[in-house]
Coordinates of C-alpha atoms in Angstrom, one line a residue:
M1 CA 10.0 10.8 -20.5
A2 CA 12.7 8.3 -19.4
L3 CA 14.3 7.8 -15.9
I4 CA 18.0 7.5 -16.3
V5 CA 20.8 6.9 -14.1
Q6 CA 24.2 8.2 -15.0
K7 CA 27.3 7.2 -13.5
Y8 CA 30.7 9.2 -13.7
G9 CA 33.8 7.6 -12.6
G10 CA 37.1 9.6 -11.1
T11 CA 38.7 10.5 -14.2
S12 CA 35.2 12.1 -15.4
V13 CA 34.9 14.1 -12.1
G14 CA 39.0 15.0 -11.8
S15 CA 39.1 18.4 -12.3
V16 CA 36.8 21.7 -12.0
E17 CA 36.9 21.7 -15.8
R18 CA 35.6 18.1 -16.1
I19 CA 33.0 18.6 -13.6
Q20 CA 31.7 21.5 -15.6
A21 CA 31.7 19.3 -18.7
V22 CA 29.7 16.5 -16.6
A23 CA 27.1 19.2 -15.6
Q24 CA 26.8 20.2 -19.0
R25 CA 26.2 16.7 -20.3
V26 CA 23.7 16.3 -17.3
C27 CA 21.8 19.4 -18.4
K28 CA 21.3 18.2 -21.9
T29 CA 20.0 15.0 -20.8
V30 CA 17.4 16.8 -18.7
K31 CA 16.5 19.0 -21.4
A32 CA 15.8 16.3 -23.5
G33 CA 12.9 15.6 -21.2
N34 CA 14.5 13.2 -19.0
S35 CA 14.6 12.4 -15.3
L36 CA 17.9 11.9 -13.7
V37 CA 20.0 10.3 -11.1
V38 CA 23.7 11.0 -11.0
V39 CA 25.9 8.5 -9.3
L40 CA 29.5 9.7 -8.8
S41 CA 32.9 8.5 -7.8
A42 CA 35.5 10.3 -5.9
M43 CA 37.4 12.9 -7.9
G44 CA 40.6 11.7 -9.7
K45 CA 43.0 9.9 -7.1
T46 CA 41.1 11.2 -4.0
T47 CA 40.5 7.8 -2.6
D48 CA 44.2 6.7 -3.2
G49 CA 45.4 9.8 -1.6
L50 CA 43.2 9.0 1.7
V51 CA 44.2 5.4 1.8
K52 CA 47.8 6.7 1.8
L53 CA 46.9 9.0 4.6
A54 CA 45.4 6.3 6.6
Y55 CA 48.6 4.1 6.1
E56 CA 50.7 6.7 7.4
I57 CA 48.7 7.0 10.5
S58 CA 48.5 3.2 11.0
Q59 CA 49.9 0.1 9.4
N60 CA 46.5 -1.8 10.1
P61 CA 43.9 1.0 9.9
N62 CA 40.5 -0.1 11.7
S63 CA 37.8 -0.9 9.1
R64 CA 35.4 0.9 10.4
E65 CA 37.4 4.1 10.2
M66 CA 38.4 3.7 6.8
D67 CA 34.7 3.6 5.5
M68 CA 34.2 7.0 7.6
L69 CA 37.4 8.2 5.8
L70 CA 36.8 6.9 2.6
S71 CA 33.1 7.9 2.3
T72 CA 34.3 11.6 2.1
G73 CA 35.9 11.3 -1.3
E74 CA 32.6 11.0 -3.1
Q75 CA 31.0 13.9 -0.9
I76 CA 33.3 16.3 -2.4
S77 CA 32.2 15.3 -6.1
I78 CA 28.5 15.3 -5.4
A79 CA 28.6 18.9 -3.8
L80 CA 30.7 20.4 -6.5
V81 CA 28.4 18.7 -9.2
S82 CA 25.4 19.9 -7.6
M83 CA 26.8 23.2 -7.4
A84 CA 27.9 23.2 -11.1
L85 CA 24.4 22.3 -12.1
Q86 CA 22.9 25.2 -10.1
E87 CA 25.0 27.2 -11.8
L88 CA 24.0 26.5 -14.8
G89 CA 20.2 26.9 -13.8
H90 CA 19.1 23.6 -13.1
P91 CA 17.9 22.5 -9.4
A92 CA 19.9 19.7 -8.3
I93 CA 20.8 18.0 -4.9
S94 CA 23.5 16.0 -3.5
L95 CA 23.0 13.2 -1.4
T96 CA 25.1 10.4 0.5
G97 CA 24.6 6.5 0.3
A98 CA 23.0 6.9 3.7
Q99 CA 20.6 10.0 2.9
V100 CA 19.8 8.1 -0.3
G101 CA 18.6 5.2 1.9
I102 CA 21.0 2.6 0.5
V103 CA 21.3 0.1 3.5
T104 CA 23.8 -2.6 3.4
E105 CA 25.4 -5.3 5.5
A106 CA 27.4 -4.4 8.3
D107 CA 30.8 -5.6 6.7
H108 CA 32.8 -2.6 6.5
T109 CA 35.1 -1.8 3.2
R110 CA 33.2 -4.6 1.2
A111 CA 29.8 -4.5 2.2
R112 CA 27.0 -5.7 -0.1
I113 CA 23.7 -3.7 -0.7
L114 CA 20.4 -5.2 1.1
H115 CA 17.9 -2.8 -0.4
I116 CA 17.3 0.8 -1.4
E117 CA 15.0 3.2 0.4
T118 CA 13.8 5.1 -2.6
E119 CA 11.3 7.6 -1.1
R120 CA 13.3 10.4 -0.9
V121 CA 15.1 10.3 -4.3
K122 CA 11.6 9.8 -5.9
R123 CA 10.3 13.1 -4.2
H124 CA 13.3 15.1 -5.5
L125 CA 12.8 13.8 -8.8
N126 CA 8.9 14.7 -8.8
Q127 CA 10.5 18.2 -7.7
N128 CA 12.4 18.1 -11.2
K129 CA 15.4 18.1 -9.3
V130 CA 18.6 15.8 -10.3
V131 CA 19.7 13.8 -7.7
V132 CA 23.6 13.6 -7.3
V133 CA 24.1 10.4 -5.3
A134 CA 27.7 9.6 -3.5
G135 CA 28.5 6.1 -4.9
F136 CA 30.7 3.3 -3.2
Q137 CA 28.5 3.6 0.1
G138 CA 25.6 2.9 2.0
I139 CA 24.7 2.7 5.9
T140 CA 23.7 -0.1 8.1
R141 CA 20.2 -0.8 9.4
T142 CA 21.6 -1.5 12.9
E143 CA 20.6 1.4 15.7
E144 CA 24.2 2.7 15.2
L145 CA 23.7 3.8 11.6
E146 CA 27.3 2.8 10.4
I147 CA 28.7 4.1 7.4
T148 CA 29.9 1.4 5.1
T149 CA 31.6 1.3 1.5
L150 CA 31.4 -1.4 -1.1
G151 CA 34.7 -2.2 -2.1
R152 CA 36.2 -1.7 -5.3
G153 CA 34.1 -0.9 -8.0
G154 CA 31.4 0.3 -5.7
S155 CA 30.3 3.4 -7.6
D156 CA 29.3 1.0 -10.6
T157 CA 27.6 -1.1 -8.5
S158 CA 25.8 1.9 -6.4
A159 CA 24.4 3.2 -9.9
V160 CA 23.0 -0.2 -11.3
A161 CA 21.3 -1.0 -7.8
L162 CA 19.5 2.3 -8.1
A163 CA 18.6 1.7 -11.3
A164 CA 17.1 -1.6 -10.3
A165 CA 15.4 -0.3 -7.2
L166 CA 14.0 2.9 -9.2
H167 CA 12.9 0.9 -12.1
A168 CA 14.4 3.3 -14.3
D169 CA 14.5 2.9 -18.2
Y170 CA 18.4 2.5 -18.3
C171 CA 21.7 3.0 -16.5
E172 CA 24.5 4.7 -18.4
I173 CA 28.2 4.1 -17.1
Y174 CA 30.4 6.9 -18.2
T175 CA 34.1 6.1 -18.3
D176 CA 37.6 7.3 -20.1
V177 CA 37.3 4.6 -22.8
P178 CA 34.6 4.5 -25.6
G179 CA 32.4 1.5 -24.3
I180 CA 33.5 -2.1 -23.8
L181 CA 36.6 -2.9 -26.1
T182 CA 37.7 -6.2 -27.6
T183 CA 40.9 -5.7 -25.2
D184 CA 42.9 -3.4 -22.7
P185 CA 43.5 -0.6 -25.1
R186 CA 46.6 0.4 -23.0
L187 CA 48.0 -3.3 -24.2
V188 CA 46.5 -3.5 -27.4
P189 CA 46.0 0.1 -29.0
E190 CA 43.8 -1.3 -31.9
A191 CA 41.2 -3.1 -29.8
Q192 CA 37.9 -2.2 -31.2
L193 CA 34.4 -1.0 -29.7
I194 CA 31.9 -3.6 -29.0
D195 CA 28.5 -2.5 -29.9
K196 CA 26.4 -4.9 -27.8
I197 CA 27.2 -7.5 -25.6
T198 CA 25.7 -10.1 -23.2
C199 CA 25.4 -10.0 -19.5
N200 CA 27.2 -13.4 -19.2
E201 CA 29.9 -12.6 -21.6
M202 CA 30.4 -9.0 -19.7
L203 CA 30.7 -11.1 -16.4
E204 CA 33.4 -13.1 -17.7
L205 CA 35.4 -10.0 -18.9
A206 CA 34.8 -8.1 -16.1
S207 CA 36.0 -10.8 -13.9
L208 CA 39.1 -11.2 -15.9
G209 CA 40.1 -7.7 -15.2
A210 CA 38.3 -5.6 -18.0
K211 CA 38.0 -2.5 -15.6
V212 CA 35.6 -0.7 -17.4
L213 CA 32.5 -2.6 -15.2
H214 CA 32.6 -4.1 -12.2
P215 CA 31.2 -7.8 -12.0
R216 CA 28.9 -6.9 -9.2
A217 CA 27.3 -4.1 -11.3
V218 CA 26.8 -6.6 -14.1
E219 CA 25.4 -9.0 -11.7
I220 CA 22.5 -6.8 -10.5
A221 CA 21.9 -5.7 -14.1
R222 CA 21.5 -9.7 -15.1
N223 CA 19.4 -10.2 -12.0
Y224 CA 17.1 -7.3 -12.2
G225 CA 16.9 -7.1 -16.2
V226 CA 18.5 -3.5 -16.1
P227 CA 19.6 -2.2 -19.7
L228 CA 23.2 -1.0 -19.0
V229 CA 25.4 1.1 -21.5
V230 CA 28.9 2.0 -21.2
R231 CA 29.8 5.3 -23.0
S232 CA 32.8 7.7 -22.9
S233 CA 32.9 10.9 -20.9
W234 CA 34.4 12.6 -23.6
T235 CA 32.6 12.1 -26.7
D236 CA 28.7 11.6 -27.9
E237 CA 29.6 8.2 -29.4
P238 CA 26.9 5.6 -28.8
G239 CA 28.9 3.1 -26.3
T240 CA 28.5 -0.5 -25.8
W241 CA 25.0 -1.8 -24.7
V242 CA 25.3 -4.9 -21.9
I243 CA 22.0 -7.2 -22.8
S244 CA 20.4 -8.7 -19.9
P245 CA 18.1 -11.8 -20.3
A246 CA 14.4 -11.6 -19.3
P247 CA 15.1 -11.8 -15.3
R248 CA 13.1 -14.3 -13.2
P249 CA 10.7 -12.3 -10.7
R250 CA 13.2 -11.3 -8.1
A251 CA 12.4 -8.9 -4.6
L252 CA 14.4 -6.1 -4.2
V253 CA 15.0 -6.8 -0.6
N254 CA 18.3 -8.4 -0.1
L255 CA 19.3 -7.2 -3.3
E256 CA 23.0 -8.0 -3.6
I257 CA 22.8 -11.4 -1.5
A258 CA 20.2 -12.9 -2.9
R259 CA 20.0 -16.4 -4.4
S260 CA 23.6 -17.0 -5.7
V261 CA 22.3 -20.1 -7.6
D262 CA 19.3 -19.9 -9.8
D263 CA 19.5 -23.0 -12.1
I264 CA 20.7 -26.4 -12.2
E265 CA 21.7 -27.9 -15.2
F266 CA 22.4 -31.2 -16.5
D267 CA 23.7 -33.4 -19.9
T268 CA 23.6 -36.8 -19.8
N269 CA 24.6 -36.9 -23.5
Q270 CA 28.5 -36.5 -23.2
A271 CA 31.6 -38.8 -22.9
K272 CA 35.0 -38.1 -22.4
V273 CA 38.4 -38.5 -24.1
S274 CA 41.5 -38.2 -22.2
M275 CA 45.3 -38.1 -23.6
L276 CA 47.6 -38.8 -20.9
R277 CA 51.4 -38.1 -20.8
V278 CA 51.3 -35.6 -23.8
P279 CA 54.6 -33.5 -24.2
D280 CA 54.7 -30.4 -22.0
K281 CA 55.6 -28.3 -25.0
P282 CA 54.2 -25.6 -27.1
G283 CA 52.3 -26.4 -29.8
V284 CA 50.7 -30.2 -28.4
A285 CA 47.3 -28.5 -27.9
A286 CA 47.4 -27.0 -31.2
R287 CA 48.0 -29.8 -33.1
L288 CA 45.6 -32.0 -31.3
F289 CA 42.7 -29.7 -31.4
G290 CA 43.6 -28.5 -34.9
E291 CA 43.0 -31.8 -36.3
I292 CA 39.6 -32.2 -34.2
A293 CA 38.6 -29.0 -35.8
R294 CA 39.5 -30.4 -39.2
Q295 CA 37.3 -33.4 -38.5
N296 CA 34.5 -31.0 -37.3
V297 CA 34.3 -32.8 -33.9
D298 CA 32.8 -30.2 -31.8
V299 CA 34.3 -30.2 -28.1
D300 CA 32.4 -29.2 -25.0
L301 CA 34.8 -28.8 -21.8
I302 CA 38.7 -29.2 -22.3
I303 CA 41.2 -29.2 -19.5
Q304 CA 44.9 -29.7 -19.2
S305 CA 46.1 -30.5 -15.8
I306 CA 49.5 -29.2 -14.5
H307 CA 52.5 -31.1 -15.9
E308 CA 54.3 -33.9 -14.1
G309 CA 57.9 -34.3 -15.3
N310 CA 58.1 -33.2 -19.0
T311 CA 54.2 -34.2 -19.8
N312 CA 50.9 -33.5 -18.8
D313 CA 47.4 -34.6 -19.7
I314 CA 44.5 -32.8 -21.8
A315 CA 40.8 -34.4 -21.4
F316 CA 37.7 -33.1 -23.3
T317 CA 34.5 -34.1 -23.5
V318 CA 31.8 -34.4 -26.7
M319 CA 28.6 -35.1 -27.4
A320 CA 28.2 -39.5 -27.0
P321 CA 27.1 -39.7 -30.5
I322 CA 30.5 -38.6 -32.0
L323 CA 32.7 -40.3 -29.4
K324 CA 33.8 -42.7 -32.0
K325 CA 34.7 -40.1 -34.3
A326 CA 36.4 -38.2 -31.5
E327 CA 38.5 -41.4 -29.9
A328 CA 39.8 -42.1 -33.7
V329 CA 41.2 -38.5 -34.0
A330 CA 42.8 -38.8 -30.7
Q331 CA 44.2 -42.2 -31.5
A332 CA 45.6 -41.0 -34.9
I333 CA 47.5 -38.1 -33.7
A334 CA 48.8 -39.6 -30.3
P335 CA 51.8 -41.2 -32.1
V336 CA 52.8 -37.8 -33.5
L337 CA 52.7 -36.4 -30.2
R338 CA 55.1 -39.2 -28.4
S339 CA 58.5 -38.2 -27.6
Q340 CA 61.2 -40.3 -29.5
K341 CA 62.9 -40.5 -26.1
A342 CA 59.9 -41.8 -24.0
T343 CA 59.6 -45.3 -22.6
E344 CA 56.6 -47.4 -22.9
N345 CA 55.4 -46.4 -19.7
E346 CA 55.8 -42.6 -20.7
E347 CA 54.1 -42.6 -24.1
A348 CA 51.1 -40.6 -24.8
E349 CA 47.9 -43.0 -24.0
V350 CA 44.2 -42.2 -25.1
M351 CA 41.5 -42.9 -22.8
V352 CA 38.0 -43.3 -23.4
L353 CA 35.0 -43.0 -20.8
P354 CA 31.6 -43.3 -22.7
N355 CA 28.8 -43.1 -19.8
I356 CA 29.5 -39.3 -18.3
A357 CA 27.1 -36.7 -17.3
K358 CA 27.8 -33.0 -17.1
V359 CA 25.9 -31.2 -14.0
S360 CA 26.2 -27.6 -13.5
I361 CA 25.1 -24.6 -11.4
A362 CA 24.3 -21.7 -12.7
G363 CA 23.9 -17.9 -11.4
A364 CA 25.3 -14.6 -11.8
G365 CA 25.3 -14.6 -7.6
M366 CA 28.5 -16.6 -7.4
I367 CA 30.9 -13.8 -8.1
G368 CA 33.4 -13.4 -5.2
R369 CA 31.5 -15.9 -3.1
P370 CA 34.0 -18.5 -2.3
G371 CA 31.4 -20.8 -0.4
V372 CA 29.3 -21.6 -3.4
A373 CA 31.7 -24.1 -5.3
A374 CA 32.7 -25.5 -2.1
K375 CA 28.8 -26.1 -1.2
M376 CA 28.4 -27.9 -4.8
F377 CA 31.3 -30.1 -4.1
A378 CA 30.0 -30.9 -0.4
T379 CA 26.5 -31.6 -1.9
L380 CA 27.7 -34.3 -4.5
A381 CA 30.2 -35.8 -1.6
E382 CA 27.0 -35.9 0.6
A383 CA 25.3 -37.8 -2.2
G384 CA 28.2 -40.1 -2.8
V385 CA 28.9 -38.7 -6.2
N386 CA 32.6 -38.8 -7.3
I387 CA 33.8 -35.8 -9.4
Q388 CA 36.1 -36.6 -12.5
M389 CA 36.4 -33.1 -14.3
I390 CA 35.7 -29.5 -12.7
S391 CA 35.0 -26.4 -15.1
T392 CA 34.5 -23.1 -13.8
S393 CA 33.4 -19.6 -14.7
E394 CA 31.9 -16.3 -13.1
V395 CA 28.3 -17.7 -13.9
K396 CA 28.6 -21.5 -13.8
V397 CA 30.3 -24.5 -12.2
S398 CA 30.1 -27.8 -13.8
C399 CA 31.1 -31.4 -13.0
V400 CA 31.8 -34.3 -15.1
I401 CA 30.1 -37.4 -13.3
D402 CA 29.2 -40.9 -13.8
S403 CA 26.0 -40.8 -15.9
G404 CA 24.4 -43.4 -13.3
D405 CA 24.8 -40.7 -10.7
C406 CA 23.3 -37.9 -12.3
D407 CA 19.7 -38.1 -11.1
R408 CA 20.8 -38.3 -7.7
A409 CA 23.3 -35.6 -8.1
V410 CA 20.6 -33.5 -9.6
A411 CA 18.0 -34.0 -6.7
F412 CA 20.8 -33.0 -4.4
L413 CA 21.9 -30.1 -6.0
R414 CA 18.2 -28.8 -6.4
A415 CA 17.6 -29.6 -2.5
A416 CA 21.0 -27.7 -1.5
F417 CA 20.4 -24.7 -3.5
E418 CA 16.5 -24.5 -3.1
I419 CA 15.9 -24.7 -6.7
E420 CA 12.6 -26.0 -8.2
E421 CA 12.6 -28.9 -10.6
D422 CA 13.0 -27.1 -14.2
K423 CA 11.0 -28.9 -16.9
Q424 CA 13.6 -28.4 -19.8
T425 CA 15.2 -30.8 -21.7
T426 CA 19.3 -30.8 -21.9
Q427 CA 18.8 -30.1 -25.7
Q428 CA 16.5 -26.9 -24.7
I429 CA 19.1 -25.7 -22.1
N430 CA 22.2 -26.2 -24.7
S431 CA 20.0 -24.0 -26.7
K432 CA 20.0 -21.2 -24.4
F433 CA 23.4 -20.6 -25.5
S434 CA 23.3 -21.4 -29.3
S435 CA 20.2 -19.1 -30.0
A436 CA 21.5 -16.5 -27.8
S437 CA 24.9 -16.2 -30.1
S438 CA 23.5 -17.0 -33.4
D439 CA 24.1 -13.6 -34.3
H440 CA 27.5 -13.1 -32.4
P441 CA 31.1 -13.3 -33.5
P442 CA 32.3 -16.3 -32.1
V443 CA 35.0 -14.3 -29.9
R444 CA 34.0 -10.8 -28.4
G445 CA 37.0 -10.1 -26.5
V446 CA 40.2 -11.2 -25.0
A447 CA 41.2 -10.5 -21.2
L448 CA 44.5 -10.6 -19.2
D449 CA 44.7 -11.7 -15.4
M450 CA 48.3 -10.9 -14.1
K451 CA 47.3 -11.0 -10.3
Q452 CA 46.6 -14.6 -10.0
A453 CA 48.8 -17.5 -8.7
R454 CA 48.6 -21.1 -9.2
L455 CA 48.4 -23.7 -6.3
A456 CA 48.9 -27.5 -6.7
I457 CA 48.1 -30.4 -4.2
R458 CA 49.8 -33.5 -5.2
Q459 CA 48.2 -37.0 -4.5
V460 CA 44.7 -36.0 -3.3
Q461 CA 42.3 -39.1 -2.7
D462 CA 40.2 -39.6 -5.5
R463 CA 36.9 -40.4 -3.9
P464 CA 33.8 -38.3 -2.9
G465 CA 34.4 -35.2 -0.6
T466 CA 38.0 -34.6 -1.2
A467 CA 37.2 -31.3 -3.4
A468 CA 34.6 -30.3 -0.7
K469 CA 37.2 -30.7 1.8
I470 CA 39.9 -28.3 0.2
F471 CA 37.4 -26.1 -1.3
G472 CA 35.4 -25.6 2.0
L473 CA 38.5 -24.8 3.9
L474 CA 39.5 -22.1 1.5
A475 CA 35.9 -20.6 1.7
E476 CA 36.1 -20.6 5.2
H477 CA 39.2 -18.1 4.6
N478 CA 37.2 -16.4 2.4
I479 CA 39.5 -17.0 -0.4
S480 CA 37.8 -17.3 -3.6
V481 CA 39.3 -19.5 -6.4
D482 CA 39.1 -19.1 -10.2
M483 CA 40.2 -22.2 -12.3
I484 CA 39.9 -25.8 -10.9
I485 CA 41.6 -28.7 -12.7
Q486 CA 41.9 -32.2 -11.7
S487 CA 44.6 -34.3 -13.3
Q488 CA 43.3 -37.2 -15.3
R489 CA 46.2 -39.3 -14.5
C490 CA 45.5 -41.6 -11.5
R491 CA 48.3 -43.1 -9.0
M492 CA 47.6 -45.8 -6.3
M493 CA 49.1 -44.6 -2.9
N494 CA 48.8 -47.0 -0.3
G495 CA 46.3 -48.8 -2.3
I496 CA 44.2 -45.8 -2.7
P497 CA 43.7 -44.1 -6.0
T498 CA 45.1 -40.4 -6.3
R499 CA 45.1 -37.6 -8.4
D500 CA 46.6 -34.2 -8.3
I501 CA 44.2 -31.1 -8.2
A502 CA 45.3 -27.7 -9.3
F503 CA 43.7 -24.1 -8.8
T504 CA 44.3 -20.5 -9.3
V505 CA 43.6 -17.8 -6.7
A506 CA 44.2 -14.0 -6.5
R507 CA 48.1 -13.6 -5.9
I508 CA 47.4 -11.4 -2.4
D509 CA 45.7 -14.8 -0.9
A510 CA 48.2 -17.2 -2.2
Q511 CA 50.5 -17.6 0.9
V512 CA 47.9 -17.8 3.3
A513 CA 45.8 -20.5 1.0
Q514 CA 49.3 -22.5 0.8
K515 CA 50.1 -22.3 4.4
M516 CA 46.5 -23.3 5.5
L517 CA 46.4 -26.1 3.0
Q518 CA 49.9 -27.7 4.0
Q519 CA 48.6 -27.5 7.7
S520 CA 45.7 -29.7 6.6
A521 CA 47.7 -32.2 4.5
A522 CA 49.2 -34.1 7.2
E523 CA 45.3 -34.8 8.4
Y524 CA 43.7 -35.5 5.0
G525 CA 46.7 -37.6 3.6
W526 CA 47.5 -35.2 0.7
G527 CA 50.8 -34.5 -0.8
E528 CA 53.1 -31.7 -1.4
V529 CA 51.5 -28.0 -1.9
V530 CA 53.2 -26.3 -4.6
L531 CA 52.7 -22.4 -5.2
D532 CA 53.7 -20.5 -8.6
N533 CA 53.3 -16.9 -8.4
D534 CA 54.6 -16.6 -11.8
I535 CA 52.0 -17.3 -14.1
A536 CA 49.1 -15.2 -16.2
K537 CA 45.7 -16.4 -17.4
V538 CA 44.8 -15.2 -21.0
S539 CA 41.3 -15.8 -22.0
I540 CA 38.8 -15.7 -24.7
V541 CA 35.1 -15.0 -24.3
G542 CA 32.2 -15.2 -26.6
A543 CA 28.7 -16.7 -26.6
G544 CA 29.4 -17.1 -30.4
M545 CA 31.7 -20.0 -29.9
V546 CA 29.0 -22.5 -29.0
G547 CA 29.1 -25.2 -31.7
Q548 CA 32.1 -23.7 -33.6
P549 CA 34.9 -26.5 -33.2
G550 CA 37.8 -24.4 -34.4
I551 CA 37.7 -21.6 -31.8
A552 CA 40.2 -23.5 -29.2
A553 CA 42.3 -24.7 -32.0
T554 CA 42.8 -21.1 -33.3
M555 CA 43.6 -19.7 -30.1
F556 CA 46.2 -22.8 -29.2
E557 CA 47.7 -22.3 -32.6
A558 CA 48.4 -18.6 -32.1
L559 CA 50.1 -19.3 -28.9
S560 CA 52.1 -22.5 -30.7
Q561 CA 53.1 -20.0 -33.4
H562 CA 54.9 -17.6 -30.8
Q563 CA 56.7 -20.9 -28.9
I564 CA 54.2 -19.7 -25.6
N565 CA 53.9 -22.9 -23.9
I566 CA 50.4 -23.8 -22.3
Q567 CA 50.7 -24.6 -18.8
M568 CA 46.7 -25.3 -18.0
I569 CA 43.6 -25.2 -19.9
A570 CA 40.0 -24.7 -18.4
T571 CA 36.7 -23.8 -20.6
S572 CA 33.0 -23.1 -20.5
E573 CA 30.4 -22.8 -22.6
I574 CA 31.7 -19.0 -23.4
K575 CA 35.2 -18.9 -22.3
I576 CA 38.3 -20.6 -22.9
S577 CA 41.4 -19.9 -20.5
C578 CA 44.9 -20.9 -20.6
V579 CA 47.7 -20.2 -18.0
V580 CA 51.0 -19.3 -19.1
A581 CA 54.5 -17.9 -17.9
Q582 CA 54.0 -14.5 -16.4
E583 CA 56.6 -12.8 -18.8
E584 CA 54.7 -14.1 -21.6
G585 CA 51.3 -12.7 -20.8
V586 CA 51.1 -9.3 -22.7
K587 CA 52.5 -11.2 -25.5
A588 CA 49.9 -14.2 -25.3
L589 CA 47.0 -11.3 -25.2
Q590 CA 48.3 -9.6 -28.4
V591 CA 48.7 -12.6 -30.4
I592 CA 45.6 -14.3 -29.8
H593 CA 43.5 -10.7 -30.1
T594 CA 45.3 -10.7 -33.7
A595 CA 44.4 -14.5 -34.2
F596 CA 40.7 -13.6 -34.0
G597 CA 40.8 -10.4 -36.3
L598 CA 39.6 -8.3 -33.6
A599 CA 42.0 -5.5 -33.9
G600 CA 40.5 -2.3 -35.8
S601 CA 42.1 0.4 -38.1
Q602 CA 42.1 3.2 -35.4
S603 CA 43.9 3.4 -32.2
I604 CA 42.3 4.2 -29.1
Q605 CA 43.8 6.6 -26.6
V606 CA 42.8 6.5 -23.0
P607 CA 43.0 10.0 -21.2
A608 CA 45.4 10.2 -18.4

């Protein structure tokens, strides 16, 4: 007999008929000999309606009272589903988050789970009852016992956290699509179902706006090894399994605020090739990386900074033994990229830096925690280590530094994040991805984020501590940063080398971030802070792209063929992201999805 946690979203319980259908499915699972905990969201658009009511009363509603109000939505769902189960002859009991014992931080509207007191749930399960739990909510452990809510995606988070705390055999997330799809079926109806996907891939897709699973839920599944499956509420199709790695031993105390970083990785066998002043127009990245792929040169990190005039810079890293081959390719293609109108000082130029290292912090707990990257940068500054390149993803932040600084950087990072020394070699670290991806297609999914803005700070000092100051200020204002890119072009200002640094944030945070950075610019000697709200970020994700030189080239060529200009590029081991103009975002998603052959023969209809 298995212990299963099932979660049903708002559309799944959006009417009496749908509630009865959920009850039928639950009974079928129980009759198969399973114990069951059911986690529910509020019915349909109930939460939206409650939010609207609050703002009709107050333009700035009190966060405590918002939690008190919004927590009522799930109580309606759990009571009705329990009644429906009882009508079908099966004992059931509805419990709020507080009654279940979901204990959270005292941080209204966005609390994180500290721990779950499972005794009451286990007692009811032992009495053969279905336990129907209100998702999205918890209670503080203070004397006041305040009701809290977990923020967007909170019911997913509640379900996976309960599965972890109860040591459930697996957790099922029921939604309005058949499972995890290669892209948003609302934009590409021919999106295909993925039968299984790794937690790291799912974290990237979830954080890029794939709305099926919330990143916090995936983070818990990854940290505690919870088997997770996403299925349709309307069919009996098998859905998508989200595969977790074998978890490290981890206490169930401080469940969501446990260690954000669980590994420090490094690779001293790298070199960097930079191409400065390449034309800022469609097709440039496609030609460069197309030729690199044809020469079978495997690239690790790729960054393209913001444009300066009519040109920008592209840099990439390779394994040190193939540096000469990579440099030869770049030198051969540089004349082709040069503009006929360019002066000598404006022509494309190739720069090579052989002795570099990549150091990374890794861990699923970095999601939504703006201070983690800032802490890494501050630690490197404390160690006197200058950062040459930055690459970010949901599970990793990587910095390229001088190879001579690597040992010191790693030692300081391990101390700062309290990570014991790992005896793995860099070859073993790199093989974590290649072995996991050996049976994976190179690209699992394509995602589009239309809710970001780009900030660029011109002429920041190229010395240790600069990134720490910038991203420390953003962290103090609780602003999370996504892509971070330093320009490769260096300019001397008053005898000090400077570079531009650009990054993306949620659009709702952009103006606050710009104002705060502008106020600090004079104090720190930075230049202009430029904001662009009209961008979109399109990304491909796949563990199988490791060791496949042509993947980036295929993505860039697809955009080039449709005259879509790439404004920024950033990569990690399993993700490549491009910033494009906002009006070209949907088209970019569609052409990239097609380029990788991800479209199926059937259209997927999403229920209203």
